[in-house]
Coordinates of C-alpha atoms in Angstrom, one line a residue:
M1 CA 273.2 150.5 205.1
L2 CA 274.6 153.6 202.8
H3 CA 271.7 154.9 200.3
P4 CA 271.9 156.9 197.6
L5 CA 269.6 159.6 198.6
P6 CA 269.2 160.0 203.1
L7 CA 266.6 158.8 204.2
L8 CA 264.4 162.3 204.6
A9 CA 264.0 162.6 200.7
L10 CA 261.4 159.5 201.7
L11 CA 259.6 161.3 204.1
P12 CA 257.2 163.1 201.9
A13 CA 256.1 160.0 199.7
L14 CA 255.9 158.0 203.4
L15 CA 253.7 160.2 204.5
L16 CA 251.8 160.6 201.8
G17 CA 250.2 156.9 202.5
G18 CA 250.1 154.4 199.5
Q19 CA 247.7 156.3 197.3
A20 CA 250.3 159.0 196.6
L21 CA 252.1 156.3 195.5
A22 CA 250.4 154.6 193.2
A23 CA 250.3 156.3 190.4
R24 CA 249.2 154.7 187.4
D25 CA 252.6 154.1 186.2
S26 CA 253.7 152.4 189.5
L27 CA 253.0 149.0 191.0
V28 CA 253.3 149.3 194.9
V29 CA 253.3 145.9 196.7
C30 CA 252.5 145.1 200.1
T31 CA 255.1 142.3 201.2
E32 CA 255.7 140.0 204.7
A33 CA 259.2 141.4 205.6
S34 CA 262.4 143.5 205.1
P35 CA 264.9 141.9 203.3
E36 CA 268.0 141.1 205.0
G37 CA 270.3 143.0 202.2
F38 CA 270.9 142.9 198.7
D39 CA 274.0 141.2 198.3
L40 CA 272.1 137.6 197.4
V41 CA 274.1 135.3 197.9
Q42 CA 274.6 135.7 201.5
Y43 CA 270.7 135.0 201.7
T44 CA 268.3 132.5 201.8
A45 CA 264.8 134.2 202.7
A46 CA 262.4 134.6 200.2
T47 CA 262.1 138.3 201.2
T48 CA 265.2 138.9 200.1
A49 CA 265.4 137.0 197.0
D50 CA 262.4 138.7 195.9
A51 CA 264.3 142.0 196.6
T52 CA 267.0 141.3 194.6
A53 CA 266.9 138.1 192.4
E54 CA 262.8 138.9 191.0
T55 CA 264.3 141.9 190.3
V56 CA 268.1 143.4 190.1
Y57 CA 270.4 140.3 189.4
E58 CA 269.4 137.4 187.0
R59 CA 271.3 134.1 186.2
L60 CA 272.0 132.2 183.5
V61 CA 268.9 130.2 183.1
Q62 CA 265.7 130.8 184.7
F63 CA 262.5 129.1 185.1
A64 CA 259.7 130.0 182.9
P65 CA 256.9 132.2 184.9
G66 CA 254.9 130.0 187.0
S67 CA 256.6 126.8 186.4
T68 CA 259.8 125.2 187.2
R69 CA 260.8 124.6 183.0
I70 CA 264.2 125.7 182.4
V71 CA 264.7 128.1 179.7
P72 CA 267.4 130.9 178.5
A73 CA 268.4 133.6 180.1
L74 CA 272.0 135.6 180.5
A75 CA 272.9 132.4 178.6
E76 CA 271.0 132.2 175.0
S77 CA 272.2 128.1 174.7
W78 CA 273.7 125.7 176.5
E79 CA 275.5 122.3 175.6
I80 CA 275.8 119.6 178.5
S81 CA 278.3 116.7 177.7
A82 CA 277.6 113.0 177.2
D83 CA 279.2 111.9 180.6
G84 CA 277.0 114.8 182.8
R85 CA 280.5 116.8 183.9
S86 CA 280.7 119.7 181.6
Y87 CA 278.2 122.4 180.9
T88 CA 279.4 124.8 178.0
F89 CA 277.1 128.1 178.1
N90 CA 276.5 130.6 174.8
L91 CA 275.9 134.1 176.3
R92 CA 274.2 136.5 175.2
R93 CA 275.4 139.3 174.2
G94 CA 274.0 143.2 174.2
V95 CA 273.2 142.9 177.9
R96 CA 274.1 146.2 179.7
F97 CA 274.4 146.1 183.6
H98 CA 272.5 148.8 185.6
Q99 CA 274.2 152.7 185.6
V100 CA 274.3 153.9 189.1
P101 CA 275.0 157.0 190.5
G102 CA 279.1 157.7 191.4
F103 CA 280.1 154.8 189.3
T104 CA 280.8 154.4 185.2
L105 CA 280.7 151.1 183.8
S106 CA 282.2 150.5 180.7
R107 CA 281.3 147.1 179.2
E108 CA 279.0 145.4 178.3
F109 CA 277.9 141.5 180.2
N110 CA 280.5 138.9 179.4
A111 CA 282.1 135.9 181.0
D112 CA 284.2 137.8 183.2
D113 CA 281.4 138.2 184.9
V114 CA 280.1 134.9 185.4
L115 CA 283.3 134.0 186.3
W116 CA 283.6 136.5 189.0
S117 CA 280.2 135.7 190.4
F118 CA 280.9 132.0 191.3
Q119 CA 284.7 132.0 191.9
R120 CA 283.9 134.7 194.8
Q121 CA 281.9 131.9 196.4
L122 CA 283.8 128.8 195.5
D123 CA 287.5 130.0 195.8
P124 CA 288.9 131.0 199.5
E125 CA 291.9 132.9 198.0
H126 CA 289.0 135.5 195.7
P127 CA 290.0 138.8 196.9
W128 CA 286.2 139.0 198.1
H129 CA 285.0 135.6 199.1
R130 CA 286.6 136.6 202.9
L131 CA 284.4 139.8 202.7
S132 CA 281.4 138.2 202.9
P133 CA 280.5 138.4 206.6
R134 CA 277.6 135.7 206.2
G135 CA 279.2 133.0 204.2
F136 CA 277.7 131.8 201.1
P137 CA 274.9 129.4 202.6
Y138 CA 273.4 128.3 200.1
A139 CA 276.8 127.2 197.9
E140 CA 278.3 125.9 201.4
A141 CA 275.4 123.7 201.9
M142 CA 275.0 122.7 199.0
G143 CA 278.9 121.6 198.5
M144 CA 279.4 123.6 195.4
A145 CA 283.3 124.4 195.5
E146 CA 283.7 120.3 196.2
L147 CA 281.0 119.6 192.9
I148 CA 282.9 122.4 190.6
E149 CA 286.1 121.2 189.3
R150 CA 286.4 124.5 187.3
I151 CA 285.2 127.6 185.3
D152 CA 286.6 127.8 182.0
R153 CA 286.6 131.0 179.9
L154 CA 286.2 130.1 176.6
D155 CA 285.9 133.3 175.0
E156 CA 284.4 136.7 176.0
H157 CA 281.3 135.0 175.4
R158 CA 281.6 131.5 176.3
V159 CA 282.0 129.7 179.4
R160 CA 282.3 125.8 180.6
F161 CA 281.7 124.7 183.7
V162 CA 283.7 121.1 184.2
L163 CA 282.3 118.9 187.0
R164 CA 284.1 116.5 189.7
H165 CA 280.8 114.2 188.9
P166 CA 277.8 114.3 187.4
E167 CA 274.9 115.9 189.5
A168 CA 271.4 115.8 188.1
P169 CA 269.9 119.3 190.0
F170 CA 273.2 121.4 188.4
L171 CA 271.3 122.9 185.9
A172 CA 268.2 123.6 187.6
N173 CA 270.9 124.6 190.5
L174 CA 272.3 127.2 188.1
A175 CA 268.9 129.0 188.1
M176 CA 268.4 129.4 191.7
G177 CA 269.3 133.5 193.4
F178 CA 273.1 131.7 194.8
A179 CA 273.9 131.7 190.6
S180 CA 273.0 135.4 189.9
I181 CA 275.8 137.5 188.1
Y182 CA 277.4 140.7 189.8
S183 CA 279.1 142.3 187.3
A184 CA 283.0 142.4 187.8
E185 CA 284.0 145.8 186.6
Y186 CA 281.4 147.5 189.6
A187 CA 283.1 145.1 191.9
A188 CA 286.6 146.1 191.1
Q189 CA 285.8 149.6 191.9
L190 CA 283.9 149.0 195.1
L191 CA 287.2 147.5 196.1
A192 CA 289.1 150.0 194.9
A193 CA 287.5 152.4 196.2
G194 CA 287.5 150.9 199.7
K195 CA 283.9 150.8 199.7
P196 CA 283.2 146.9 199.3
A197 CA 280.1 147.0 201.8
Q198 CA 278.2 148.7 199.2
L199 CA 277.5 145.9 197.8
N200 CA 274.9 144.7 200.2
S201 CA 273.3 148.4 199.9
L202 CA 273.1 149.4 196.4
P203 CA 273.3 146.4 194.7
V204 CA 273.7 146.5 190.4
G205 CA 272.6 143.6 188.0
T206 CA 271.0 143.1 184.4
G207 CA 267.3 142.6 185.9
P208 CA 264.2 144.0 185.2
F209 CA 264.5 146.1 187.6
V210 CA 266.9 148.9 188.8
F211 CA 267.5 149.7 192.5
Q212 CA 267.1 153.3 193.4
R213 CA 266.5 153.3 197.5
Y214 CA 265.6 151.3 200.8
A215 CA 263.8 153.0 204.0
K216 CA 264.8 149.9 206.5
D217 CA 261.5 148.2 207.8
A218 CA 259.0 150.6 205.4
Q219 CA 260.4 150.6 201.5
V220 CA 262.2 149.4 198.5
R221 CA 262.3 151.4 195.6
F222 CA 262.7 150.2 192.2
V223 CA 262.9 152.2 188.5
A224 CA 262.4 150.0 185.5
N225 CA 265.8 149.1 183.5
P226 CA 264.9 151.1 179.9
D227 CA 267.7 148.6 178.3
Y228 CA 266.5 145.4 179.8
W229 CA 267.3 142.9 177.3
A230 CA 264.1 141.5 177.3
G231 CA 262.1 144.8 176.4
A232 CA 261.4 147.3 179.6
P233 CA 258.9 146.6 182.2
R234 CA 255.4 147.9 181.6
L235 CA 255.6 149.9 184.7
R236 CA 258.3 152.9 185.3
R237 CA 257.7 152.0 189.3
L238 CA 258.2 149.2 191.6
I239 CA 257.7 149.9 195.3
F240 CA 257.5 147.1 197.8
S241 CA 255.9 148.3 201.2
I242 CA 256.9 146.1 204.0
T243 CA 254.1 145.3 206.5
P244 CA 254.7 141.9 208.2
D245 CA 250.9 142.3 209.9
P246 CA 248.9 140.4 207.0
N247 CA 245.5 142.1 208.3
V248 CA 247.4 145.3 207.5
R249 CA 248.5 144.3 204.2
V250 CA 244.4 143.2 203.7
Q251 CA 243.5 146.6 204.5
K252 CA 245.8 148.3 202.4
I253 CA 244.9 146.7 199.1
K254 CA 241.2 147.2 200.3
A255 CA 242.2 150.5 200.1
G256 CA 244.3 151.0 197.0
D257 CA 247.2 151.6 198.8
C258 CA 249.2 148.5 197.2
Q259 CA 247.7 146.9 194.2
I260 CA 249.3 143.2 195.1
A261 CA 249.6 141.9 198.4
V262 CA 251.2 138.7 199.3
Y263 CA 250.3 136.0 201.7
P264 CA 247.0 136.6 203.2
R265 CA 246.0 134.3 205.6
P266 CA 244.3 131.3 204.5
T267 CA 241.8 131.8 207.0
D268 CA 240.5 134.9 205.4
I269 CA 240.4 133.1 201.6
S270 CA 237.1 132.9 201.7
R271 CA 235.8 136.8 202.9
L272 CA 238.5 137.7 200.4
R273 CA 236.4 136.3 197.5
E274 CA 233.8 138.2 198.3
D275 CA 235.3 141.4 197.8
P276 CA 234.2 142.4 193.6
N277 CA 237.8 144.8 193.8
L278 CA 240.0 141.9 194.7
R279 CA 241.4 139.0 192.9
V280 CA 242.2 135.9 195.1
L281 CA 244.9 133.6 193.5
E282 CA 245.7 130.8 194.5
L283 CA 248.4 127.7 193.9
D284 CA 249.5 124.3 195.1
S285 CA 253.1 125.6 195.8
L286 CA 256.3 123.7 196.3
L287 CA 256.2 124.8 200.2
V288 CA 256.8 122.4 203.4
A289 CA 255.9 124.1 207.3
Y290 CA 257.9 122.9 209.9
L291 CA 259.4 123.4 213.6
A292 CA 263.1 122.7 213.8
I293 CA 264.6 120.4 217.0
N294 CA 267.6 122.1 217.7
T295 CA 269.9 119.0 218.0
R296 CA 273.0 120.4 219.5
H297 CA 270.8 121.3 222.6
P298 CA 270.8 118.7 225.3
P299 CA 268.1 117.1 225.5
L300 CA 267.1 117.5 222.3
D301 CA 270.5 115.5 221.1
D302 CA 268.2 112.4 222.2
V303 CA 266.0 110.8 219.3
R304 CA 263.3 109.9 221.9
V305 CA 262.8 113.6 223.1
R306 CA 262.2 114.5 219.7
Q307 CA 259.9 111.6 219.3
A308 CA 258.2 112.9 222.4
L309 CA 257.8 116.3 220.8
N310 CA 256.2 114.8 217.9
L311 CA 253.7 113.1 219.6
A312 CA 253.1 116.0 221.9
F313 CA 251.8 118.3 219.2
D314 CA 248.7 118.5 218.1
K315 CA 249.3 119.0 214.6
A316 CA 245.4 118.3 213.4
S317 CA 244.1 121.3 215.8
Y318 CA 247.4 123.6 214.3
L319 CA 246.1 123.1 210.7
R320 CA 242.5 123.9 211.3
A321 CA 244.1 127.4 213.6
Q322 CA 246.5 128.4 210.9
Y323 CA 245.3 127.3 207.8
G324 CA 241.4 127.2 208.0
E325 CA 239.7 123.8 206.0
G326 CA 241.6 122.9 202.6
N327 CA 244.2 125.5 202.5
A328 CA 247.0 123.5 203.6
R329 CA 248.3 119.1 204.1
P330 CA 249.7 117.9 207.0
A331 CA 253.4 116.8 206.7
L332 CA 255.1 113.8 206.9
A333 CA 258.1 114.7 204.6
P334 CA 260.8 117.1 204.3
Y335 CA 259.1 118.0 200.8
P336 CA 255.4 118.5 199.2
P337 CA 254.1 115.2 198.0
T338 CA 253.3 117.2 194.7
L339 CA 257.5 116.2 194.0
W340 CA 258.5 112.2 193.4
G341 CA 260.5 110.0 195.8
Q342 CA 258.2 110.1 198.3
N343 CA 257.7 107.2 201.0
P344 CA 254.4 105.6 200.9
E345 CA 255.2 103.8 204.2
L346 CA 255.8 107.0 206.5
K347 CA 253.2 107.2 208.9
A348 CA 252.0 110.4 210.8
W349 CA 253.2 111.0 214.4
P350 CA 249.9 110.8 216.4
H351 CA 248.8 113.1 219.2
D352 CA 249.7 110.8 222.3
P353 CA 250.9 113.6 225.0
Q354 CA 250.9 110.1 226.9
R355 CA 253.0 107.8 224.9
A356 CA 255.3 111.0 225.2
R357 CA 255.1 111.9 228.8
A358 CA 256.6 108.0 228.7
L359 CA 259.2 108.9 226.5
L360 CA 260.0 111.5 227.9
R361 CA 260.7 109.9 231.3
K362 CA 262.8 107.2 229.7
A363 CA 265.3 109.8 228.3
G364 CA 265.7 110.9 231.8
V365 CA 264.0 114.3 230.9
P366 CA 262.8 116.0 234.3
E367 CA 259.5 117.4 235.1
G368 CA 259.5 121.0 234.1
Q369 CA 262.4 121.0 231.5
K370 CA 263.2 124.7 230.2
L371 CA 263.2 125.0 226.4
S372 CA 262.6 127.9 224.2
I373 CA 259.8 128.3 220.9
W374 CA 261.4 131.0 218.3
T375 CA 259.1 132.2 216.5
R376 CA 258.3 135.8 214.2
P377 CA 256.2 138.6 214.4
G378 CA 253.7 139.1 211.4
G379 CA 253.0 135.6 209.1
G380 CA 254.0 134.3 205.9
P381 CA 252.4 131.2 203.6
T382 CA 254.1 128.8 206.1
N383 CA 253.2 130.7 209.1
P384 CA 250.6 132.4 208.9
N385 CA 249.4 133.2 212.6
P386 CA 252.9 133.0 214.3
G387 CA 251.4 134.1 217.9
I388 CA 248.9 131.7 218.0
G389 CA 250.8 128.7 216.7
A390 CA 253.9 129.0 219.6
Q391 CA 251.1 129.1 222.0
M392 CA 249.3 126.0 220.7
L393 CA 252.3 124.1 220.9
Q394 CA 253.2 125.5 224.3
A395 CA 250.3 124.4 225.8
D396 CA 250.5 120.7 224.1
L397 CA 254.4 121.2 225.6
R398 CA 253.0 121.7 229.1
A399 CA 250.7 118.7 228.7
V400 CA 253.6 116.6 228.9
G401 CA 255.8 118.1 231.7
I402 CA 257.7 120.8 229.5
D403 CA 257.9 124.4 230.5
A404 CA 258.3 125.8 227.0
E405 CA 259.0 130.2 227.0
I406 CA 258.0 131.9 223.7
R407 CA 260.7 134.3 221.8
V408 CA 259.4 136.4 219.5
Y409 CA 262.3 138.0 216.9
E410 CA 261.6 140.5 214.0
W411 CA 262.6 138.2 210.4
G412 CA 265.9 139.2 209.7
E413 CA 266.9 139.1 213.5
L414 CA 265.2 135.5 213.6
I415 CA 267.1 134.1 211.1
K416 CA 270.6 135.6 212.1
R417 CA 270.4 134.2 215.6
A418 CA 268.7 130.5 214.4
K419 CA 271.7 129.9 211.9
A420 CA 274.0 130.5 214.8
G421 CA 272.3 127.6 217.1
E422 CA 271.0 129.9 219.7
H423 CA 267.2 127.9 219.5
D424 CA 265.6 125.0 220.9
L425 CA 262.8 124.8 218.8
V426 CA 261.9 127.4 216.1
F427 CA 259.0 127.8 213.5
M428 CA 260.3 127.9 210.0
G429 CA 259.4 127.2 206.6
W430 CA 260.8 126.3 202.8
A431 CA 259.9 127.2 199.3
G432 CA 261.4 124.9 196.8
D433 CA 263.8 126.9 194.6
N434 CA 264.1 124.4 191.4
G435 CA 261.6 121.7 191.8
D436 CA 263.8 118.7 192.5
P437 CA 263.5 117.2 195.9
D438 CA 267.4 117.5 196.8
N439 CA 266.8 121.5 197.3
F440 CA 264.5 120.8 200.2
L441 CA 266.9 118.1 201.4
T442 CA 270.7 119.3 200.8
P443 CA 270.4 122.6 202.0
N444 CA 268.0 122.3 205.0
L445 CA 269.4 118.7 206.3
S446 CA 272.7 117.6 204.9
C447 CA 275.8 118.0 207.1
A448 CA 277.3 120.5 205.3
A449 CA 274.3 122.4 206.0
A450 CA 274.5 121.6 209.3
A451 CA 278.4 122.8 209.7
S452 CA 277.1 126.3 207.6
G453 CA 274.3 126.9 209.7
E454 CA 271.4 126.9 206.8
N455 CA 270.1 123.2 209.0
L456 CA 268.5 124.7 211.6
A457 CA 268.3 121.1 213.5
G458 CA 272.1 121.1 213.6
W459 CA 271.7 117.4 212.0
C460 CA 273.9 115.4 210.2
H461 CA 273.1 112.1 210.1
E462 CA 275.9 109.7 208.3
R463 CA 273.9 107.6 205.9
F464 CA 271.2 110.1 205.4
D465 CA 274.1 112.0 204.0
Q466 CA 275.8 109.5 201.8
L467 CA 272.3 108.7 200.5
I468 CA 271.6 112.4 199.5
R469 CA 274.6 112.8 197.8
E470 CA 274.4 109.4 195.8
A471 CA 270.7 110.9 194.7
R472 CA 272.6 113.8 193.2
R473 CA 275.3 112.3 191.8
I474 CA 272.3 109.6 189.4
S475 CA 270.3 111.2 186.2
E476 CA 267.8 108.3 186.3
P477 CA 264.7 109.6 188.7
E478 CA 263.9 106.1 189.6
R479 CA 267.4 105.4 191.2
R480 CA 267.3 108.9 192.5
A481 CA 263.5 108.4 193.8
A482 CA 264.7 104.9 195.5
L483 CA 267.6 106.6 197.6
Y484 CA 264.8 108.9 198.7
R485 CA 262.9 106.9 200.3
E486 CA 265.3 105.1 202.4
A487 CA 266.6 109.1 203.1
L488 CA 263.1 109.9 204.3
A489 CA 262.9 106.6 206.7
I490 CA 265.5 107.8 208.6
F491 CA 264.6 111.7 208.4
H492 CA 261.1 110.1 210.2
A493 CA 262.6 107.9 212.3
Q494 CA 265.4 110.5 213.3
A495 CA 263.1 113.4 214.1
P496 CA 264.9 116.5 213.8
W497 CA 261.9 118.3 212.7
I498 CA 258.1 118.7 213.5
P499 CA 257.0 118.6 209.8
L500 CA 253.4 120.6 210.2
A501 CA 252.3 121.4 206.4
Y502 CA 252.0 121.6 203.2
P503 CA 250.3 124.9 202.8
K504 CA 248.7 126.2 199.3
Q505 CA 250.6 129.6 198.5
F506 CA 247.5 132.7 198.3
G507 CA 247.9 136.1 196.8
L508 CA 245.6 139.2 196.1
T509 CA 245.9 141.8 193.5
R510 CA 243.6 144.5 192.9
S511 CA 241.3 143.7 189.9
N512 CA 243.1 146.0 187.5
V513 CA 246.2 144.1 187.6
R514 CA 247.2 142.1 184.8
G515 CA 250.5 139.8 184.3
F516 CA 250.9 138.8 188.0
Q517 CA 251.0 134.7 188.2
L518 CA 251.8 133.1 191.5
S519 CA 255.0 130.9 191.3
P520 CA 255.1 127.0 192.5
L521 CA 259.1 128.3 193.6
G522 CA 257.3 130.7 196.2
S523 CA 258.5 133.8 194.9
N524 CA 257.5 137.0 192.9
N525 CA 258.1 138.4 190.2
F526 CA 257.1 142.0 188.5
A527 CA 258.3 142.4 185.3
R528 CA 255.6 141.7 183.0
V529 CA 252.6 143.3 185.5
E530 CA 250.5 146.1 184.2
L531 CA 247.9 148.2 185.5
D532 CA 244.5 148.8 183.6

């Protein structure tokens, strides 16, 4: 990646450690992993969203802090037509994009930026559409090109989205990261200069923080945006200290090397509550931990084999080892029970190795069948201790005659390879982006998501897909819920995942931190944080 300053410029600060960075006007956050990049629409990882959607970029609408309530952002207001197919947005005036070295942006945010940001993803003929090596995973998995009939520029400060059919979660979807607004002027300058890749290494948005530089797998640095339309952040600098090991994150916050540490291990929470210098934040978030079963790889394409894997894994022991007592609930469905549309008739797969072995033999799986288990180093909220979890699964599979090899990949590499379908079994998690059940189902389990690679199970079930498509087109929650109950019954019987847990979300702050709150959507925003 290209950076505005050479890596050598970072070395003195890196060598001095966090204490040197933690000035009164600086916030150092110990994060769990590196961002995949900074062109947000190419990626889906939460760590990437924290470093882009919550800092540099903004959307037409946003979620109120700590909730799933939709409030104005770059659009001051909006009107929805009676038939639910037309959304007209009145854009905020006086909003300026960030200024970065080597580029001069001459105008304020307007309708042209909205059109560029969406048409780039939706229109195959757009000059930037083919310049994304990863495509546009959210837009593709959610079928946005098929949903949006057109986007009209009514004038400089008004745009209208016209849909081909009503879409219940559409407004909430526009608050998600993939709907971030880019500068069309900056993109035009990059293209003219022959530097389109720089969009992924030097992002420009309207958000509360201006990107400064990135040292791969070490640090991301931002400075406050003094011209931010909602008021400049209270801190001048924001530094992400990339710290994959949760034990090291805890050590660093205890030493004062960072003021916020994300995703401590749940098993450490009771001990951390005893430290008078720390605050433990806790929230029932929209999180699910699961094991994706690659249905494109024989013998995993046989439903009996997938059911056998669900029976073989001792999930109760796994939950105790990973989360401790009371810090997670066992998962049955692709989304937690805090969201509506659950199917009360679903029953957890029991731990039954004998029945699992019988199913494997019926499916013709030989003794000693080879499979791979993929996981990551470090740990996050949906997989606090990846090594132990993978070893427990490996032992349970061995007990039913499957010889599983554990493969550990760095987070970015794991995501890239898993989306390419190279895995057999992969530990994964999902944080809801908008508070709607569809956000768990369409991006992760739809046929469109299987085609794009976002559906890590590669599972495409015609009836399931029909149900979730129909549910998106209905506004009445009760009718939508009935469709989701039927879809969840299909998911359970077909077993493309081993659902693991609905974890609680935890965070740590030093006692002098004010204004930080956990989001049920699993994101982390630091724009209103201040230090005493």
